[in-house]
Coordinates of C-alpha atoms and ligand atoms in Angstrom, one line a residue:
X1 CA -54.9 51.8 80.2
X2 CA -57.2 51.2 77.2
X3 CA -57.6 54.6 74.9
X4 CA -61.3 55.7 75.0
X5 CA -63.2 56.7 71.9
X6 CA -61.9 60.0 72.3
X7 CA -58.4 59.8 73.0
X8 CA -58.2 58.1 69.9
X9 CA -60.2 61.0 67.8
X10 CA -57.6 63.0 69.0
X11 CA -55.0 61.6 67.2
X12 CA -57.0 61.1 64.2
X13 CA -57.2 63.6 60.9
X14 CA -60.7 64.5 62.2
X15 CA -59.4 65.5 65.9
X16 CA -56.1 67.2 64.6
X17 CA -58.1 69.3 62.2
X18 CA -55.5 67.9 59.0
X19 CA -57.2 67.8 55.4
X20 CA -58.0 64.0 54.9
X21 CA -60.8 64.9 58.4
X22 CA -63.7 62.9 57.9
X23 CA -62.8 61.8 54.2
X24 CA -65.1 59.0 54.9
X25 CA -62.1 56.2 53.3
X26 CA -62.4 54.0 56.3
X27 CA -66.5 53.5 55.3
X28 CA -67.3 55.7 58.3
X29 CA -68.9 59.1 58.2
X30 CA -66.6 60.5 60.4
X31 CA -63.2 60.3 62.2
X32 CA -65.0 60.6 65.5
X33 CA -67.4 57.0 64.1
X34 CA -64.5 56.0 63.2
X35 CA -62.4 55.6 66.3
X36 CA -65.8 54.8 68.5
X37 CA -65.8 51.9 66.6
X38 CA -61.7 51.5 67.1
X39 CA -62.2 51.9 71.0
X40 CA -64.5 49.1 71.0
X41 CA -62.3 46.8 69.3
X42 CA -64.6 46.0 66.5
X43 CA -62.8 47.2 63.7
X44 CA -59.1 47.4 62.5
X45 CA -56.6 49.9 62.1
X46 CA -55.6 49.2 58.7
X47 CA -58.8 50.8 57.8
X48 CA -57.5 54.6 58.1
X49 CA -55.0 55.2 55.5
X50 CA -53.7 58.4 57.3
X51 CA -53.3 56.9 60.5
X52 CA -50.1 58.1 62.4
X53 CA -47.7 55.5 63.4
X54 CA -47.4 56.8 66.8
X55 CA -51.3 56.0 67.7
X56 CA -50.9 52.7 65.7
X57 CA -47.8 51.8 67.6
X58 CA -50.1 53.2 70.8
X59 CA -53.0 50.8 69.8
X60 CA -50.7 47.6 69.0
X61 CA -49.1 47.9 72.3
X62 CA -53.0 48.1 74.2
X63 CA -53.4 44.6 72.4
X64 CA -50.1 43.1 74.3
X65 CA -51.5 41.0 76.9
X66 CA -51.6 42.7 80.4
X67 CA -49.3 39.6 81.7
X68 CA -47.9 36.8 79.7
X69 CA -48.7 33.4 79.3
X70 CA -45.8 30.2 79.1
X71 CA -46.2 26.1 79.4
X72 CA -43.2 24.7 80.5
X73 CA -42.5 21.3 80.7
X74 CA -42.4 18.2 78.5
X75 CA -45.1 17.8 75.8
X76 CA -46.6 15.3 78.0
X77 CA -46.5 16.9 81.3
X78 CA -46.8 21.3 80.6
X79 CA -48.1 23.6 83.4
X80 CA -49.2 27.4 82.3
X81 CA -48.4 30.2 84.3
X82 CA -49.1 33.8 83.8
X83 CA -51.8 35.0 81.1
X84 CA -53.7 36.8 84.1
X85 CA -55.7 40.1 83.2
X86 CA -57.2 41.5 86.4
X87 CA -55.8 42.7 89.3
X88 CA -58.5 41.6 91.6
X89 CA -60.2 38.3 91.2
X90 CA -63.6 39.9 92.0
X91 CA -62.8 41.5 88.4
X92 CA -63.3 38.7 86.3
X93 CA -61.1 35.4 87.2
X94 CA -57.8 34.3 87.9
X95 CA -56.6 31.4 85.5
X96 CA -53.8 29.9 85.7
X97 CA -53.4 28.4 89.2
X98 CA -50.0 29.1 90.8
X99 CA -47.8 26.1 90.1
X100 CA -46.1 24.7 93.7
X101 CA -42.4 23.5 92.9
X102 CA -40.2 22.1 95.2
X103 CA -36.0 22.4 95.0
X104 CA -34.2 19.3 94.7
X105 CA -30.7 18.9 94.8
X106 CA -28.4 16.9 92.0
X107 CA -26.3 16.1 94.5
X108 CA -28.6 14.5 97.0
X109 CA -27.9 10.9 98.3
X110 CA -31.9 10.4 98.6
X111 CA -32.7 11.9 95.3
X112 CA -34.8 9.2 93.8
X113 CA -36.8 8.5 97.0
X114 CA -37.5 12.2 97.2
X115 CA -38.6 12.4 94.0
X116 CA -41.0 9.6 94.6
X117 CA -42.4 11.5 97.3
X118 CA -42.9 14.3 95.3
X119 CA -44.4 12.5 92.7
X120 CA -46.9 10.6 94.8
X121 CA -48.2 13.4 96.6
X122 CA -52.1 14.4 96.2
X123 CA -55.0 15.9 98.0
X124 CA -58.4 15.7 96.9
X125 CA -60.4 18.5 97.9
X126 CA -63.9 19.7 96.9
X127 CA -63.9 17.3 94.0
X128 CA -60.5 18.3 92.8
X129 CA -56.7 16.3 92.7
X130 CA -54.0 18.5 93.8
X131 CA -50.4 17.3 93.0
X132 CA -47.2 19.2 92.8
X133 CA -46.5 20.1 89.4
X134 CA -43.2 21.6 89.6
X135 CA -39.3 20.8 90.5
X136 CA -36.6 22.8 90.7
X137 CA -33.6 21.0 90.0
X138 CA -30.3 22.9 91.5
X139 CA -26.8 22.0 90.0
X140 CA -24.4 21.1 92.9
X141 CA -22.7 18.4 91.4
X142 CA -21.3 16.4 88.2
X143 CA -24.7 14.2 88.4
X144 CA -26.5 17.4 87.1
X145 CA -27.2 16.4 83.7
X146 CA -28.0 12.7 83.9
X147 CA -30.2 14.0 87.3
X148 CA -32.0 16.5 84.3
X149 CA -32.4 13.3 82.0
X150 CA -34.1 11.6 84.4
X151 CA -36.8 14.1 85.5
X152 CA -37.1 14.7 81.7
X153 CA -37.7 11.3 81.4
X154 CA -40.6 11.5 84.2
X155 CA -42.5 14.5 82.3
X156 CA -41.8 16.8 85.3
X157 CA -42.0 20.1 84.1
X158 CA -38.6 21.3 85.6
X159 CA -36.5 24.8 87.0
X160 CA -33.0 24.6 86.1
X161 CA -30.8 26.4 88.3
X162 CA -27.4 26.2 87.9
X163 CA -24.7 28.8 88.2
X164 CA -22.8 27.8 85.3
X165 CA -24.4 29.1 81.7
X166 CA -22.1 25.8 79.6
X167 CA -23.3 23.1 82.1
X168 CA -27.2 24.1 81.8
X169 CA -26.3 24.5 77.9
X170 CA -25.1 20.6 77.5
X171 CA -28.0 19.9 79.5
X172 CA -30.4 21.2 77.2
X173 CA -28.5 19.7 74.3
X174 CA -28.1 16.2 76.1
X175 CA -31.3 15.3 77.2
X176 CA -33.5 17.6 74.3
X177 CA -35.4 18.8 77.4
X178 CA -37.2 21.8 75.1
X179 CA -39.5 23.8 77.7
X180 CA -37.4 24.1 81.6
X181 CA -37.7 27.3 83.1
X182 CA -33.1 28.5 83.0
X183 CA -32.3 30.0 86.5
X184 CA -29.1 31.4 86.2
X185 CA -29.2 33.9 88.8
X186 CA -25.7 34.4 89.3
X187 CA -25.0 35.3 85.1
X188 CA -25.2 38.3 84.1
X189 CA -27.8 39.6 81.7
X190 CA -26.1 39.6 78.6
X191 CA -25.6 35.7 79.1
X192 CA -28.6 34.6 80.4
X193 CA -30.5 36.4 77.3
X194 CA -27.7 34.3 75.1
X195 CA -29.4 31.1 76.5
X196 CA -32.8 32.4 76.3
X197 CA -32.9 32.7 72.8
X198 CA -30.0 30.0 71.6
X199 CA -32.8 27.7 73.3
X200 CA -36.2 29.3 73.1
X201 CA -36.3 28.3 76.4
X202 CA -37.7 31.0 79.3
X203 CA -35.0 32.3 82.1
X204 CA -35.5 34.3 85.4
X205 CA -34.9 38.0 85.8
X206 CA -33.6 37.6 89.6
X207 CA -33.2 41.1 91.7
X208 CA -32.8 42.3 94.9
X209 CA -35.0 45.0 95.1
X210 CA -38.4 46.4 92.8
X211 CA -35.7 49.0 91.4
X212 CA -33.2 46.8 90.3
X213 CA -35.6 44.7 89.0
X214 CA -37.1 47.0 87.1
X215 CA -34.2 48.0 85.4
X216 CA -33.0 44.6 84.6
X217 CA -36.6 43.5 82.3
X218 CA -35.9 46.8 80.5
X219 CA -32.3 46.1 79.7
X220 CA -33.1 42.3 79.1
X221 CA -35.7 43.2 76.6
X222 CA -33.3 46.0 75.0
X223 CA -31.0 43.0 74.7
X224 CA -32.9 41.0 73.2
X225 CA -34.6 38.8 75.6
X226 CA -38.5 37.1 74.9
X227 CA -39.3 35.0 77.8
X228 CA -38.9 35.4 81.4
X229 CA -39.8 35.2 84.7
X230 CA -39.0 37.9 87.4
X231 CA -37.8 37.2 90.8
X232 CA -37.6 39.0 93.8
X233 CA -34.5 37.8 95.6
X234 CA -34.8 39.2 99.1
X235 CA -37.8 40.8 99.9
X236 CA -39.8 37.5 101.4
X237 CA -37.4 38.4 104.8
X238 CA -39.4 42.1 104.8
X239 CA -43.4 40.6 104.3
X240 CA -44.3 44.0 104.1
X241 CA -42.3 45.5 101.5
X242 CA -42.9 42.2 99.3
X243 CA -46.1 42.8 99.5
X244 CA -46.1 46.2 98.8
X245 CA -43.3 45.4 95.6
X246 CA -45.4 42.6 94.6
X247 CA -48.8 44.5 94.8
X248 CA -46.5 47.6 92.5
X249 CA -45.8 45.0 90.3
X250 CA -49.3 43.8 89.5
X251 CA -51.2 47.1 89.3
X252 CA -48.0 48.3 86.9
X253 CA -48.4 44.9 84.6
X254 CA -52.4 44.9 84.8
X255 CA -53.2 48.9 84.9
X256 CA -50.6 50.4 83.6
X257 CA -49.1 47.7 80.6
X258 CA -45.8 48.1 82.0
X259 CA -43.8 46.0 79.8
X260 CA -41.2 45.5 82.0
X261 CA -43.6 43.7 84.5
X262 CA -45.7 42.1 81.9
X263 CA -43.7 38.5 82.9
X264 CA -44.8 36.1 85.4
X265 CA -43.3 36.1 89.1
X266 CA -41.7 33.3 90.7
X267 CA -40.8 33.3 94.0
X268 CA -38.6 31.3 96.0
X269 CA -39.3 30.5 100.0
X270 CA -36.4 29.7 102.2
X271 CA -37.7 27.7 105.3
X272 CA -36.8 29.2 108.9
X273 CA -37.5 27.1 112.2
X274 CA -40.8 28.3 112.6
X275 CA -43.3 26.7 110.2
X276 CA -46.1 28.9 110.6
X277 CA -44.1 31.7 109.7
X278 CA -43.1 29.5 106.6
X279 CA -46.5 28.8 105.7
X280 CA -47.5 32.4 106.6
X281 CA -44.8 33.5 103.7
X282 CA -46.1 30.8 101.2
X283 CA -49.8 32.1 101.9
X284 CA -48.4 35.7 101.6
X285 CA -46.5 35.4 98.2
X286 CA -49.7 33.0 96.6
X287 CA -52.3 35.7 97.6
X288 CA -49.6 38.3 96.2
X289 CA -49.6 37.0 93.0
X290 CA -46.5 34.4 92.6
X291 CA -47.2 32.5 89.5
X292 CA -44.7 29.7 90.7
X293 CA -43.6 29.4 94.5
X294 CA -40.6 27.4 94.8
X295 CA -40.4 25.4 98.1
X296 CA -36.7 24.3 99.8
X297 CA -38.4 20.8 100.5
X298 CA -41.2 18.8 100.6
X299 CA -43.4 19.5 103.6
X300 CA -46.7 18.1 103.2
X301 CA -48.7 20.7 105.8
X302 CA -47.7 24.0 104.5
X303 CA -48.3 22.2 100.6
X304 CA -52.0 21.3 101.8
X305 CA -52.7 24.4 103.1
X306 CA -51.1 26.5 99.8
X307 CA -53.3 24.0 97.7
X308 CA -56.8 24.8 99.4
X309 CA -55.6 28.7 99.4
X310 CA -55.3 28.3 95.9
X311 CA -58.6 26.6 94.8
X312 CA -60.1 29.6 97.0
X313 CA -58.2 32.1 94.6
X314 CA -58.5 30.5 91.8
X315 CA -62.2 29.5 91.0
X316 CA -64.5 31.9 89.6
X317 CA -66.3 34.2 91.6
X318 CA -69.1 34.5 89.1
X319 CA -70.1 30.6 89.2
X320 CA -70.1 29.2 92.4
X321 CA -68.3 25.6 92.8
X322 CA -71.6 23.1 92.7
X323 CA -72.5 19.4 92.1
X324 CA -75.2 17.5 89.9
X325 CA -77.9 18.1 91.6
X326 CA -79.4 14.3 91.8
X327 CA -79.5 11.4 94.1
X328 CA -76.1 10.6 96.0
X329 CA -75.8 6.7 97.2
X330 CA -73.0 7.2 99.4
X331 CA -71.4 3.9 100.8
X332 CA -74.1 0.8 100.5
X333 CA -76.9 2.1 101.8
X334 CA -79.8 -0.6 102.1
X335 CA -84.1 0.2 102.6
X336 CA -83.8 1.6 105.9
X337 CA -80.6 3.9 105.3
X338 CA -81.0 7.5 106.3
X339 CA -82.2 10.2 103.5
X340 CA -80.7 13.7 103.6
X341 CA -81.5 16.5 101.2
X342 CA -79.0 19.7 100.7
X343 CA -78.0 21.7 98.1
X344 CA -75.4 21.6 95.3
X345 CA -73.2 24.2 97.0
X346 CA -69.9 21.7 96.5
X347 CA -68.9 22.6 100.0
X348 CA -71.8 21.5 101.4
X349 CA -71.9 19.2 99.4
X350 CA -68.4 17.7 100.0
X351 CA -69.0 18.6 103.6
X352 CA -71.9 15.9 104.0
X353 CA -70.2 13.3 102.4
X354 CA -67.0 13.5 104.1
X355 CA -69.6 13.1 107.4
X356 CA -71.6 10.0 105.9
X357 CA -68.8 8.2 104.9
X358 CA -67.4 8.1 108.3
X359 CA -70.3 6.2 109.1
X360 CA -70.2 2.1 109.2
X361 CA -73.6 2.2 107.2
X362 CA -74.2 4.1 104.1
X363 CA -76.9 6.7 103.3
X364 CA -79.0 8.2 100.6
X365 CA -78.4 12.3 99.6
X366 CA -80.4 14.3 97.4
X367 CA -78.8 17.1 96.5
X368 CA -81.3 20.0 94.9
X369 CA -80.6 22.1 91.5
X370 CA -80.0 25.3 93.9
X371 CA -77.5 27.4 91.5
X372 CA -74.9 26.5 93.8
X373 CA -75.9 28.3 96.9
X374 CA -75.2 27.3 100.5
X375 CA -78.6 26.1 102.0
X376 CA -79.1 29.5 104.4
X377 CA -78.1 31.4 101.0
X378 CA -80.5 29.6 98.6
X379 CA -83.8 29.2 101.2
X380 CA -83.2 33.4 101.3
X381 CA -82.9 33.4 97.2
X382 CA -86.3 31.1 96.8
X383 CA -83.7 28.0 95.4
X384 CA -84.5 26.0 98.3
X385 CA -88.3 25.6 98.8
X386 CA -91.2 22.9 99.6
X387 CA -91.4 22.6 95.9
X388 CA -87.7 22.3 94.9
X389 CA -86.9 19.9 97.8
X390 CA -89.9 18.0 96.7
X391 CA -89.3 17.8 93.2
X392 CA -86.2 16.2 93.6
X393 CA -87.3 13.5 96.0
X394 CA -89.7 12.6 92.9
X395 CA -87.2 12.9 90.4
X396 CA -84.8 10.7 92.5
X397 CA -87.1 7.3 92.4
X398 CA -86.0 7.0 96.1
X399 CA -89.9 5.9 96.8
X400 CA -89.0 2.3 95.1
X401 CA -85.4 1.9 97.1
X402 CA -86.8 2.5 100.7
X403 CA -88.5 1.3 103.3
X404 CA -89.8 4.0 105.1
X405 CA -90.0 8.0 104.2
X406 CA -88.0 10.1 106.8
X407 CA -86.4 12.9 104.8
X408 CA -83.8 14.7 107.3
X409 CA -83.6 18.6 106.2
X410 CA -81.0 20.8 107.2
X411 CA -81.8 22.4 110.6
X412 CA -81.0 25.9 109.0
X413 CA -84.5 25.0 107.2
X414 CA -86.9 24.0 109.4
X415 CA -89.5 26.6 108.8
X416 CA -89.8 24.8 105.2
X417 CA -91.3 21.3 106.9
X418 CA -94.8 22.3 106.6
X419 CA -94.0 23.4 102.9
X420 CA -92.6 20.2 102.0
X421 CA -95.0 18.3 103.8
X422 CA -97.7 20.1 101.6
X423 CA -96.0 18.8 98.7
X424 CA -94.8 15.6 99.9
X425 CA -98.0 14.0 102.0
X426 CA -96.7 10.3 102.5
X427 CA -93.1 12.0 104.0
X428 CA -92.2 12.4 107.3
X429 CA -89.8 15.8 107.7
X430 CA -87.0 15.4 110.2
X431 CA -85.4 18.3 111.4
X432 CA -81.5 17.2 111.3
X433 CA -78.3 19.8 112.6
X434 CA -77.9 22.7 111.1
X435 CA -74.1 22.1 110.3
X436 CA -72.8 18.9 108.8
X437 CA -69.9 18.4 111.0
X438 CA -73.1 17.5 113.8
X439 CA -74.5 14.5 111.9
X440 CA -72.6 11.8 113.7
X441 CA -74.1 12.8 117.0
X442 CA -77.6 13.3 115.4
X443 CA -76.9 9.5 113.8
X444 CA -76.6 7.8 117.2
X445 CA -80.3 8.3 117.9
X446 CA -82.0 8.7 114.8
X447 CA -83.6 5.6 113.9
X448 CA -86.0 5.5 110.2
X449 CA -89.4 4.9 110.6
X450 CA -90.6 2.1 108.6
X451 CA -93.7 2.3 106.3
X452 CA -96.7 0.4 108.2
X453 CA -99.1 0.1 105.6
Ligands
SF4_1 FE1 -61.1 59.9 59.4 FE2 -59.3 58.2 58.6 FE3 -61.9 57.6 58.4 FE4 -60.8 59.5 56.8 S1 -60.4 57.3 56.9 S2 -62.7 59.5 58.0 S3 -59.3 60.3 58.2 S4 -60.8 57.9 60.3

């Protein structure tokens, strides 16, 4: 926890009662001032000549960062993970996304093909490109280094595991591979923390319980040891006490500055038969805070459905996802195309779309500058009004691309059609569904109204 204002006067000359008390050398008046000023961050400690080392050493360690933050990877294809400051994401934000890796074995006959697979797999969703960014290469044969090569060659930022310390040393010598993440859970500590800093390279703290692992980050940084990742070994077959070890973990790293949690968590899932209990587990250990989840294989449903978890955790609460607000052609619409107006909510946004495009014929969307509110959410904020709606039909020259003037309003909004009509004479309101997923059935009678005179 930070040291308030006071905490730190307590420590000074000033709070102790010593001689130098409010001497004034620091350009303050008084000790008290003084470490105000401190608490706040604004000045530094360098500026109290009779500052004890113990509240210095107190201070540097409040400026370690709560969690921290690696790339791994190739200089042309790095993930981040860690650097995280809150607990909750409500707090402020999450940031780094956790990265989704997927084993693959050295010694598999479809190697290659898996790898393509890998590779090739995205998802868009809500205006975002999802792809794996991760593999985790295990050792099981003499094809281990020339299978490292390769993936080095692709730009796949890359796990190494491997249970023998020499063969993931030639490895990193052979292919110059400068940024893997060195799983050598088998080693003991003494070795691993060898590699880590022969290499520079960062390696896994793997334990099978929040005890052990405890002890093992505070012997591998009395060793030594700079970068790391901790990993809970066996806890994913008790939910419940990995998410209670994981949830101790986090509040000791973000509350608490516990250096021997201040690394990130990766977190390995071992499939069973039943893949809702898999993706359950995934869900569980990416709400829970895994910085990397490592996946035995490639299985695109449970990958999907960690993604959109993810893009749900890891946006920023303060600033809802949203769109230009402006005029959407979506497919090739022609003069007598539908119009529909929403807001710049991206999920209602993306929502619409998705429905139009479905459609043969294509359609016009104007989307209103609604500081990214749902439509229910901004007509009750006073961002979705006669006037808004009707300011973007004006600002959207749709008046010179069409031949009639329906504008089809959410149904959620149909107390606004006299509004709009007040502003927009020459257009003809049309109450459409309330939720996008109805528009198709809406479509099949709808029919524009073309402009008579
Ligand atoms: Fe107090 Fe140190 Fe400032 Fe002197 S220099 S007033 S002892 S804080």
């Amino acid at each position: 926890m930070a040291l308030t204002g006071l905490q730190i006067f307590k420590m000074l000359p000033g709070g102790k009662k010593e001689k130098e008390a409010n001497c004034k050398k620091c350009g303050f008046p008084t000790c008290m001032a003084f470490a105000m000023k401190l608490a706040k961050g604004e000045i530094s400690v360098d500026e109290c000549p009779y500052m004890s080392y113990s509240l210095k050493n107190l201070l540097d360690e409040q400026k370690r960062p709560a969690q921290y933050e690696y790339a791994y990877g190739t200089p042309k294809g790095q993930v981040k993970i860690g650097g995280e400051t809150v607990l909750f994401r409500h707090e402020k934000t999450f940031h780094n996304p956790t990265i989704i890796a997927v084993n693959l074995k050295s010694s598999d006959e479809y190697f290659r093909q898996k790898f393509k697979k890998i590779r090739n797999y995205n998802i868009e969703r809500v205006g975002e490109t999802f792809g794996i960014n991760s593999i985790n290469l295990i050792d099981d044969d003499e094809s281990f280094i020339e299978k490292v090569k390769f993936l080095a060659d692709k730009n796949i930022p890359v796990i190494l595991s491997s249970s023998s310390s020499k063969r993931i040393s030639d490895a990193l010598k052979v292919t110059g591979l400068n940024k893997p993440i060195i799983n050598l859970a088998s080693k003991n500590l003494s070795t691993i923390v060898k590699i880590q800093q022969k290499f520079d390279v960062i390696v896994t703290i793997n334990a099978k319980s929040f005890e052990e692992l405890k002890k093992k980050s505070k012997e591998f940084k009395a060793l030594g040891g700079k970068k790391a990742v901790l990993m809970l070994t066996t806890s994913l077959s008790k939910p419940f006490e990995f998410v209670k070890d994981m949830t101790k973990i986090r509040q000791l790293a973000m509350r608490d500055k516990d250096e021997n949690f201040a690394y990130p968590i990766m977190t390995q899932i071992n499939f069973s038969f039943d893949k809702y209990y898999d993706a359950l587990l995934a869900s569980i250990s990416l709400c829970k805070y895994s910085n990397i989840i490592v996946l035995p294989e490639m299985d695109e449903a449970i990958i999907t459905a960690l993604f959109t978890l993810s893009q749900g955790l890891y946006t920023d609460p303060q600033k809802p996802l949203q769109v230009e607000a402006k005029l959407y052609e979506v497919g090739e619409p022609d003069e007598y195309s539908p119009v529909f107006v929403t807001t710049n909510f991206a999920l209602t946004y993306f929502a619409v779309v998705t429905e139009i495009e479905s459609l043969d014929k294509g359609a016009y969307l104007v989307i209103t500058d609604s500081d990214g509110m749902s439509v229910l959410t901004a007509w009750s904020a006073s961002k979705l009004t006669g006037e808004i709606i009707a300011k973007a039909i004006k600002n959207s020259d749709l008046e010179s691309k069409i031949k009639h003037r329906d504008l089809i309003i959410p149904g959620f909004i149909d107390v606004l059609k006299d509004e709009i009509n007040l502003e927009l004479p020459d257009w003809n309101v049309v109450i459409g569904p309330n939720e996008a997923a109805d528009l198709l059935k809406f479509l099949k009678t709808y029919k524009a109204t073309e402009i008579t005179s």
